[in-house]
Tab-separated table of N, CA, C and O in Angstrom:
chain	number	residue	atom	x	y	z
A	1	MET	N	20.092	-10.344	5.994
A	1	MET	CA	18.657	-10.270	6.183
A	1	MET	C	18.191	-8.821	6.345
A	1	MET	O	17.091	-8.486	5.950
A	2	PHE	N	19.024	-7.960	6.910
A	2	PHE	CA	18.603	-6.570	7.145
A	2	PHE	C	19.303	-5.589	6.215
A	2	PHE	O	19.320	-4.402	6.464
A	3	ARG	N	19.900	-6.115	5.153
A	3	ARG	CA	20.528	-5.232	4.180
A	3	ARG	C	19.466	-4.440	3.451
A	3	ARG	O	18.364	-4.919	3.226
A	4	GLY	N	19.809	-3.257	3.083
A	4	GLY	CA	18.886	-2.426	2.326
A	4	GLY	C	18.365	-1.272	3.153
A	4	GLY	O	18.299	-1.333	4.375
A	5	LYS	N	18.000	-0.246	2.447
A	5	LYS	CA	17.569	1.000	3.081
A	5	LYS	C	16.208	0.886	3.764
A	5	LYS	O	15.964	1.536	4.773
A	6	TRP	N	15.327	0.046	3.244
A	6	TRP	CA	13.928	0.106	3.651
A	6	TRP	C	13.443	-1.013	4.563
A	6	TRP	O	12.372	-0.901	5.148
A	7	LYS	N	14.167	-2.103	4.671
A	7	LYS	CA	13.648	-3.275	5.387
A	7	LYS	C	13.232	-2.964	6.820
A	7	LYS	O	12.147	-3.345	7.252
A	8	ASN	N	14.076	-2.292	7.560
A	8	ASN	CA	13.732	-2.002	8.958
A	8	ASN	C	12.530	-1.083	9.070
A	8	ASN	O	11.668	-1.274	9.924
A	9	GLN	N	12.457	-0.089	8.198
A	9	GLN	CA	11.329	0.842	8.281
A	9	GLN	C	10.014	0.159	7.899
A	9	GLN	O	8.998	0.354	8.557
A	10	VAL	N	10.038	-0.658	6.857
A	10	VAL	CA	8.827	-1.375	6.454
A	10	VAL	C	8.403	-2.345	7.559
A	10	VAL	O	7.225	-2.409	7.924
A	11	LEU	N	9.363	-3.066	8.099
A	11	LEU	CA	9.063	-4.005	9.180
A	11	LEU	C	8.482	-3.278	10.392
A	11	LEU	O	7.493	-3.719	10.982
A	12	PHE	N	9.064	-2.147	10.752
A	12	PHE	CA	8.560	-1.362	11.877
A	12	PHE	C	7.119	-0.914	11.630
A	12	PHE	O	6.282	-0.980	12.529
A	13	GLU	N	6.814	-0.464	10.421
A	13	GLU	CA	5.452	-0.010	10.112
A	13	GLU	C	4.455	-1.166	10.180
A	13	GLU	O	3.345	-0.996	10.668
A	14	ILE	N	4.844	-2.339	9.729
A	14	ILE	CA	3.943	-3.498	9.814
A	14	ILE	C	3.690	-3.856	11.273
A	14	ILE	O	2.570	-4.165	11.659
A	15	ILE	N	4.731	-3.778	12.097
A	15	ILE	CA	4.565	-4.040	13.525
A	15	ILE	C	3.608	-3.015	14.132
A	15	ILE	O	2.711	-3.365	14.894
A	16	ALA	N	3.778	-1.759	13.788
A	16	ALA	CA	2.942	-0.694	14.351
A	16	ALA	C	1.483	-0.811	13.915
A	16	ALA	O	0.572	-0.551	14.706
A	17	LEU	N	1.258	-1.226	12.677
A	17	LEU	CA	-0.105	-1.305	12.140
A	17	LEU	C	-0.793	-2.650	12.416
A	17	LEU	O	-1.965	-2.804	12.126
A	18	LYS	N	-0.071	-3.618	12.945
A	18	LYS	CA	-0.559	-4.986	13.184
A	18	LYS	C	-0.728	-5.731	11.853
A	18	LYS	O	0.062	-6.563	11.520
A	19	ASN	N	-1.759	-5.448	11.105
A	19	ASN	CA	-1.960	-5.969	9.748
A	19	ASN	C	-1.970	-4.776	8.817
A	19	ASN	O	-2.755	-3.846	9.010
A	20	ALA	N	-1.111	-4.802	7.807
A	20	ALA	CA	-0.978	-3.634	6.944
A	20	ALA	C	-1.243	-3.996	5.490
A	20	ALA	O	-0.819	-5.045	5.011
A	21	ARG	N	-1.946	-3.123	4.823
A	21	ARG	CA	-2.154	-3.239	3.388
A	21	ARG	C	-1.048	-2.459	2.681
A	21	ARG	O	-0.427	-1.570	3.263
A	22	PHE	N	-0.857	-2.765	1.416
A	22	PHE	CA	0.182	-2.108	0.628
A	22	PHE	C	0.003	-0.586	0.656
A	22	PHE	O	0.953	0.156	0.871
A	23	GLY	N	-1.214	-0.141	0.447
A	23	GLY	CA	-1.492	1.303	0.425
A	23	GLY	C	-1.198	1.980	1.753
A	23	GLY	O	-0.718	3.122	1.780
A	24	GLN	N	-1.490	1.300	2.846
A	24	GLN	CA	-1.188	1.854	4.168
A	24	GLN	C	0.319	2.027	4.338
A	24	GLN	O	0.770	3.035	4.879
A	25	LEU	N	1.073	1.040	3.892
A	25	LEU	CA	2.528	1.123	4.006
A	25	LEU	C	3.083	2.225	3.115
A	25	LEU	O	3.972	2.972	3.524
A	26	ALA	N	2.544	2.343	1.919
A	26	ALA	CA	2.996	3.395	1.007
A	26	ALA	C	2.714	4.774	1.592
A	26	ALA	O	3.522	5.698	1.455
A	27	LYS	N	1.583	4.915	2.263
A	27	LYS	CA	1.233	6.184	2.898
A	27	LYS	C	2.118	6.472	4.110
A	27	LYS	O	2.508	7.608	4.363
A	28	ALA	N	2.443	5.430	4.870
A	28	ALA	CA	3.258	5.587	6.073
A	28	ALA	C	4.715	5.902	5.742
A	28	ALA	O	5.420	6.511	6.543
A	29	ILE	N	5.157	5.474	4.559
A	29	ILE	CA	6.540	5.718	4.124
A	29	ILE	C	6.473	6.405	2.756
A	29	ILE	O	6.705	5.782	1.712
A	30	PRO	N	6.157	7.689	2.719
A	30	PRO	CA	5.896	8.355	1.440
A	30	PRO	C	7.104	8.459	0.498
A	30	PRO	O	6.924	8.649	-0.700
A	31	THR	N	8.314	8.298	1.009
A	31	THR	CA	9.492	8.440	0.147
A	31	THR	C	9.886	7.145	-0.560
A	31	THR	O	10.788	7.153	-1.396
A	32	ILE	N	9.217	6.036	-0.262
A	32	ILE	CA	9.532	4.766	-0.915
A	32	ILE	C	8.698	4.626	-2.184
A	32	ILE	O	7.526	5.008	-2.208
A	33	THR	N	9.310	4.104	-3.243
A	33	THR	CA	8.560	3.879	-4.475
A	33	THR	C	7.761	2.588	-4.347
A	33	THR	O	8.084	1.714	-3.534
A	34	ASN	N	6.732	2.457	-5.161
A	34	ASN	CA	5.913	1.242	-5.137
A	34	ASN	C	6.743	0.009	-5.489
A	34	ASN	O	6.557	-1.052	-4.904
A	35	THR	N	7.656	0.169	-6.440
A	35	THR	CA	8.513	-0.947	-6.838
A	35	THR	C	9.395	-1.394	-5.682
A	35	THR	O	9.536	-2.588	-5.415
A	36	MET	N	9.996	-0.431	-4.990
A	36	MET	CA	10.878	-0.759	-3.874
A	36	MET	C	10.085	-1.345	-2.706
A	36	MET	O	10.543	-2.284	-2.053
A	37	LEU	N	8.890	-0.835	-2.454
A	37	LEU	CA	8.051	-1.378	-1.388
A	37	LEU	C	7.681	-2.824	-1.697
A	37	LEU	O	7.784	-3.702	-0.842
A	38	SER	N	7.282	-3.074	-2.917
A	38	SER	CA	6.923	-4.428	-3.326
A	38	SER	C	8.113	-5.380	-3.192
A	38	SER	O	7.981	-6.491	-2.669
A	39	SER	N	9.261	-4.942	-3.629
A	39	SER	CA	10.485	-5.754	-3.533
A	39	SER	C	10.853	-6.034	-2.080
A	39	SER	O	11.203	-7.163	-1.715
A	40	THR	N	10.765	-5.007	-1.244
A	40	THR	CA	11.094	-5.146	0.174
A	40	THR	C	10.136	-6.112	0.859
A	40	THR	O	10.554	-6.952	1.655
A	41	LEU	N	8.847	-6.009	0.550
A	41	LEU	CA	7.860	-6.923	1.130
A	41	LEU	C	8.140	-8.368	0.730
A	41	LEU	O	8.054	-9.272	1.561
A	42	CYS	N	8.510	-8.582	-0.527
A	42	CYS	CA	8.843	-9.935	-0.987
A	42	CYS	C	10.046	-10.486	-0.234
A	42	CYS	O	10.054	-11.652	0.171
A	43	GLU	N	11.058	-9.655	-0.025
A	43	GLU	CA	12.255	-10.088	0.692
A	43	GLU	C	11.950	-10.407	2.156
A	43	GLU	O	12.431	-11.404	2.690
A	44	LEU	N	11.143	-9.564	2.796
A	44	LEU	CA	10.779	-9.812	4.195
A	44	LEU	C	9.966	-11.091	4.331
A	44	LEU	O	10.132	-11.847	5.293
A	45	GLU	N	9.102	-11.338	3.355
A	45	GLU	CA	8.317	-12.577	3.376
A	45	GLU	C	9.247	-13.782	3.168
A	45	GLU	O	9.125	-14.800	3.860
A	46	LYS	N	10.170	-13.668	2.233
A	46	LYS	CA	11.120	-14.756	1.964
A	46	LYS	C	11.983	-15.043	3.195
A	46	LYS	O	12.304	-16.197	3.474
A	47	ASP	N	12.316	-13.999	3.956
A	47	ASP	CA	13.123	-14.147	5.165
A	47	ASP	C	12.318	-14.696	6.340
A	47	ASP	O	12.873	-14.977	7.400
A	48	GLY	N	11.002	-14.804	6.182
A	48	GLY	CA	10.159	-15.358	7.236
A	48	GLY	C	9.799	-14.364	8.328
A	48	GLY	O	9.361	-14.756	9.403
A	49	LEU	N	9.953	-13.055	8.045
A	49	LEU	CA	9.650	-12.036	9.049
A	49	LEU	C	8.217	-11.522	8.959
A	49	LEU	O	7.679	-10.998	9.932
A	50	ILE	N	7.603	-11.664	7.791
A	50	ILE	CA	6.198	-11.267	7.609
A	50	ILE	C	5.469	-12.351	6.838
A	50	ILE	O	6.081	-13.188	6.176
A	51	THR	N	4.139	-12.316	6.944
A	51	THR	CA	3.298	-13.190	6.132
A	51	THR	C	2.460	-12.323	5.206
A	51	THR	O	2.154	-11.168	5.515
A	52	ARG	N	2.102	-12.909	4.094
A	52	ARG	CA	1.259	-12.227	3.112
A	52	ARG	C	-0.015	-13.040	2.979
A	52	ARG	O	0.033	-14.228	2.662
A	53	THR	N	-1.161	-12.402	3.228
A	53	THR	CA	-2.444	-13.078	3.117
A	53	THR	C	-3.273	-12.385	2.048
A	53	THR	O	-3.510	-11.174	2.134
A	54	GLN	N	-3.692	-13.143	1.048
A	54	GLN	CA	-4.502	-12.594	-0.027
A	54	GLN	C	-5.960	-12.914	0.236
A	54	GLN	O	-6.321	-14.059	0.498
A	55	PHE	N	-6.796	-11.898	0.169
A	55	PHE	CA	-8.236	-12.050	0.366
A	55	PHE	C	-8.921	-11.952	-0.994
A	55	PHE	O	-8.830	-10.927	-1.661
A	56	ASN	N	-9.568	-13.022	-1.396
A	56	ASN	CA	-10.249	-13.048	-2.694
A	56	ASN	C	-11.673	-12.550	-2.529
A	56	ASN	O	-12.633	-13.306	-2.607
A	57	GLU	N	-11.789	-11.280	-2.279
A	57	GLU	CA	-13.078	-10.614	-2.108
A	57	GLU	C	-13.231	-9.599	-3.221
A	57	GLU	O	-12.355	-9.426	-4.043
A	58	ILE	N	-14.305	-8.896	-3.174
A	58	ILE	CA	-14.499	-7.792	-4.100
A	58	ILE	C	-14.446	-6.509	-3.293
A	58	ILE	O	-15.295	-6.301	-2.440
A	59	PRO	N	-13.509	-5.629	-3.456
A	59	PRO	CA	-12.307	-5.808	-4.273
A	59	PRO	C	-11.283	-6.678	-3.543
A	59	PRO	O	-11.236	-6.698	-2.316
A	60	PRO	N	-10.456	-7.403	-4.309
A	60	PRO	CA	-9.432	-8.236	-3.669
A	60	PRO	C	-8.378	-7.370	-2.985
A	60	PRO	O	-8.110	-6.247	-3.422
A	61	HIS	N	-7.822	-7.875	-1.906
A	61	HIS	CA	-6.745	-7.140	-1.245
A	61	HIS	C	-5.794	-8.096	-0.555
A	61	HIS	O	-6.087	-9.272	-0.399
A	62	VAL	N	-4.645	-7.573	-0.181
A	62	VAL	CA	-3.591	-8.343	0.466
A	62	VAL	C	-3.227	-7.649	1.766
A	62	VAL	O	-3.180	-6.417	1.826
A	63	GLU	N	-2.995	-8.426	2.810
A	63	GLU	CA	-2.533	-7.876	4.088
A	63	GLU	C	-1.223	-8.538	4.473
A	63	GLU	O	-1.017	-9.730	4.224
A	64	TYR	N	-0.373	-7.744	5.087
A	64	TYR	CA	0.917	-8.223	5.578
A	64	TYR	C	0.887	-8.160	7.097
A	64	TYR	O	0.388	-7.196	7.674
A	65	ALA	N	1.422	-9.201	7.730
A	65	ALA	CA	1.455	-9.268	9.192
A	65	ALA	C	2.815	-9.803	9.629
A	65	ALA	O	3.507	-10.490	8.873
A	66	ILE	N	3.153	-9.488	10.848
A	66	ILE	CA	4.421	-9.923	11.420
A	66	ILE	C	4.324	-11.393	11.824
A	66	ILE	O	3.274	-11.845	12.262
A	67	THR	N	5.397	-12.144	11.651
A	67	THR	CA	5.444	-13.536	12.091
A	67	THR	C	6.040	-13.594	13.495
A	67	THR	O	6.507	-12.587	14.026
A	68	THR	N	6.047	-14.768	14.073
A	68	THR	CA	6.672	-14.958	15.386
A	68	THR	C	8.149	-14.596	15.317
A	68	THR	O	8.686	-13.945	16.216
A	69	LYS	N	8.791	-15.006	14.242
A	69	LYS	CA	10.209	-14.673	14.038
A	69	LYS	C	10.395	-13.148	14.007
A	69	LYS	O	11.333	-12.617	14.596
A	70	GLY	N	9.490	-12.453	13.343
A	70	GLY	CA	9.554	-10.995	13.287
A	70	GLY	C	9.245	-10.353	14.631
A	70	GLY	O	9.837	-9.333	14.996
A	71	GLN	N	8.317	-10.947	15.381
A	71	GLN	CA	7.964	-10.407	16.695
A	71	GLN	C	9.139	-10.463	17.658
A	71	GLN	O	9.248	-9.632	18.553
A	72	ASP	N	10.007	-11.423	17.452
A	72	ASP	CA	11.189	-11.516	18.308
A	72	ASP	C	12.103	-10.306	18.168
A	72	ASP	O	12.950	-10.057	19.016
A	73	LEU	N	11.922	-9.534	17.107
A	73	LEU	CA	12.721	-8.319	16.910
A	73	LEU	C	12.201	-7.135	17.719
A	73	LEU	O	12.874	-6.112	17.808
A	74	LEU	N	11.014	-7.271	18.316
A	74	LEU	CA	10.457	-6.164	19.100
A	74	LEU	C	11.398	-5.732	20.218
A	74	LEU	O	11.547	-4.530	20.484
A	75	ALA	N	12.060	-6.667	20.860
A	75	ALA	CA	13.005	-6.329	21.924
A	75	ALA	C	14.164	-5.506	21.375
A	75	ALA	O	14.629	-4.557	22.017
A	76	VAL	N	14.607	-5.836	20.182
A	76	VAL	CA	15.702	-5.084	19.546
A	76	VAL	C	15.244	-3.668	19.233
A	76	VAL	O	15.952	-2.697	19.522
A	77	TYR	N	14.061	-3.536	18.643
A	77	TYR	CA	13.533	-2.200	18.334
A	77	TYR	C	13.325	-1.378	19.607
A	77	TYR	O	13.563	-0.177	19.614
A	78	TYR	N	12.892	-2.009	20.670
A	78	TYR	CA	12.692	-1.291	21.930
A	78	TYR	C	14.023	-0.769	22.467
A	78	TYR	O	14.105	0.366	22.934
A	79	GLU	N	15.061	-1.579	22.396
A	79	GLU	CA	16.384	-1.141	22.857
A	79	GLU	C	16.901	0.011	21.998
A	79	GLU	O	17.516	0.956	22.513
A	80	MET	N	16.648	-0.040	20.703
A	80	MET	CA	17.054	1.066	19.821
A	80	MET	C	16.294	2.338	20.182
A	80	MET	O	16.862	3.431	20.175
A	81	TYR	N	15.016	2.189	20.505
A	81	TYR	CA	14.205	3.332	20.913
A	81	TYR	C	14.759	3.945	22.198
A	81	TYR	O	14.914	5.165	22.300
A	82	LYS	N	15.071	3.107	23.184
A	82	LYS	CA	15.615	3.607	24.453
A	82	LYS	C	16.940	4.344	24.214
A	82	LYS	O	17.192	5.377	24.826
A	83	TRP	N	17.770	3.821	23.325
A	83	TRP	CA	19.035	4.452	23.000
A	83	TRP	C	18.796	5.831	22.383
A	83	TRP	O	19.459	6.804	22.740
A	84	SER	N	17.815	5.923	21.484
A	84	SER	CA	17.530	7.213	20.831
A	84	SER	C	16.992	8.222	21.825
A	84	SER	O	17.293	9.415	21.754
A	85	VAL	N	16.201	7.772	22.798
A	85	VAL	CA	15.684	8.669	23.831
A	85	VAL	C	16.829	9.162	24.720
A	85	VAL	O	16.925	10.350	25.046
A	86	LYS	N	17.715	8.266	25.079
A	86	LYS	CA	18.854	8.602	25.925
A	86	LYS	C	19.703	9.717	25.318
A	86	LYS	O	20.176	10.613	25.988
A	87	TYR	N	19.855	9.678	23.996
A	87	TYR	CA	20.691	10.656	23.305
A	87	TYR	C	19.875	11.696	22.540
A	87	TYR	O	20.387	12.372	21.645
A	88	ASN	N	18.591	11.825	22.903
A	88	ASN	CA	17.700	12.835	22.314
A	88	ASN	C	17.669	12.792	20.795
A	88	ASN	O	17.772	13.815	20.127
A	89	LEU	N	17.533	11.608	20.245
A	89	LEU	CA	17.531	11.439	18.802
A	89	LEU	C	16.127	11.176	18.228
A	89	LEU	O	15.987	10.954	17.045
A	90	ASN	N	15.117	11.186	19.084
A	90	ASN	CA	13.779	10.861	18.579
A	90	ASN	C	13.056	12.074	18.080
A	90	ASN	O	13.307	13.160	18.234
C-alpha cells in the first residue's frame, strides 16, 4: 500500500491541505510529474486512503480529501515527526 516514492508525500500534502486540488498538490510537490501525481492519486483512492470528488461546475474541478482510514495514519506521521525532531532531521 505504501510502495512508491510519492505516496507518503502526496498523502501528507492532502492531510495538510484538508481538501486539495490537483494543481495545489502539483505546486506543493514541484518535483513530481503530472503523470506520476495522477497515478499516485488513483492508487491512494483505490487503497481507500483518499476520496475524489468531482464538481460539475464552470469550470469543473476535482478535490481530494483524506478518508477515515487515511486519518488513522496521522498518529504514524506524528511519531515520524517526533523522531525527526529528536534526531534534528527536520
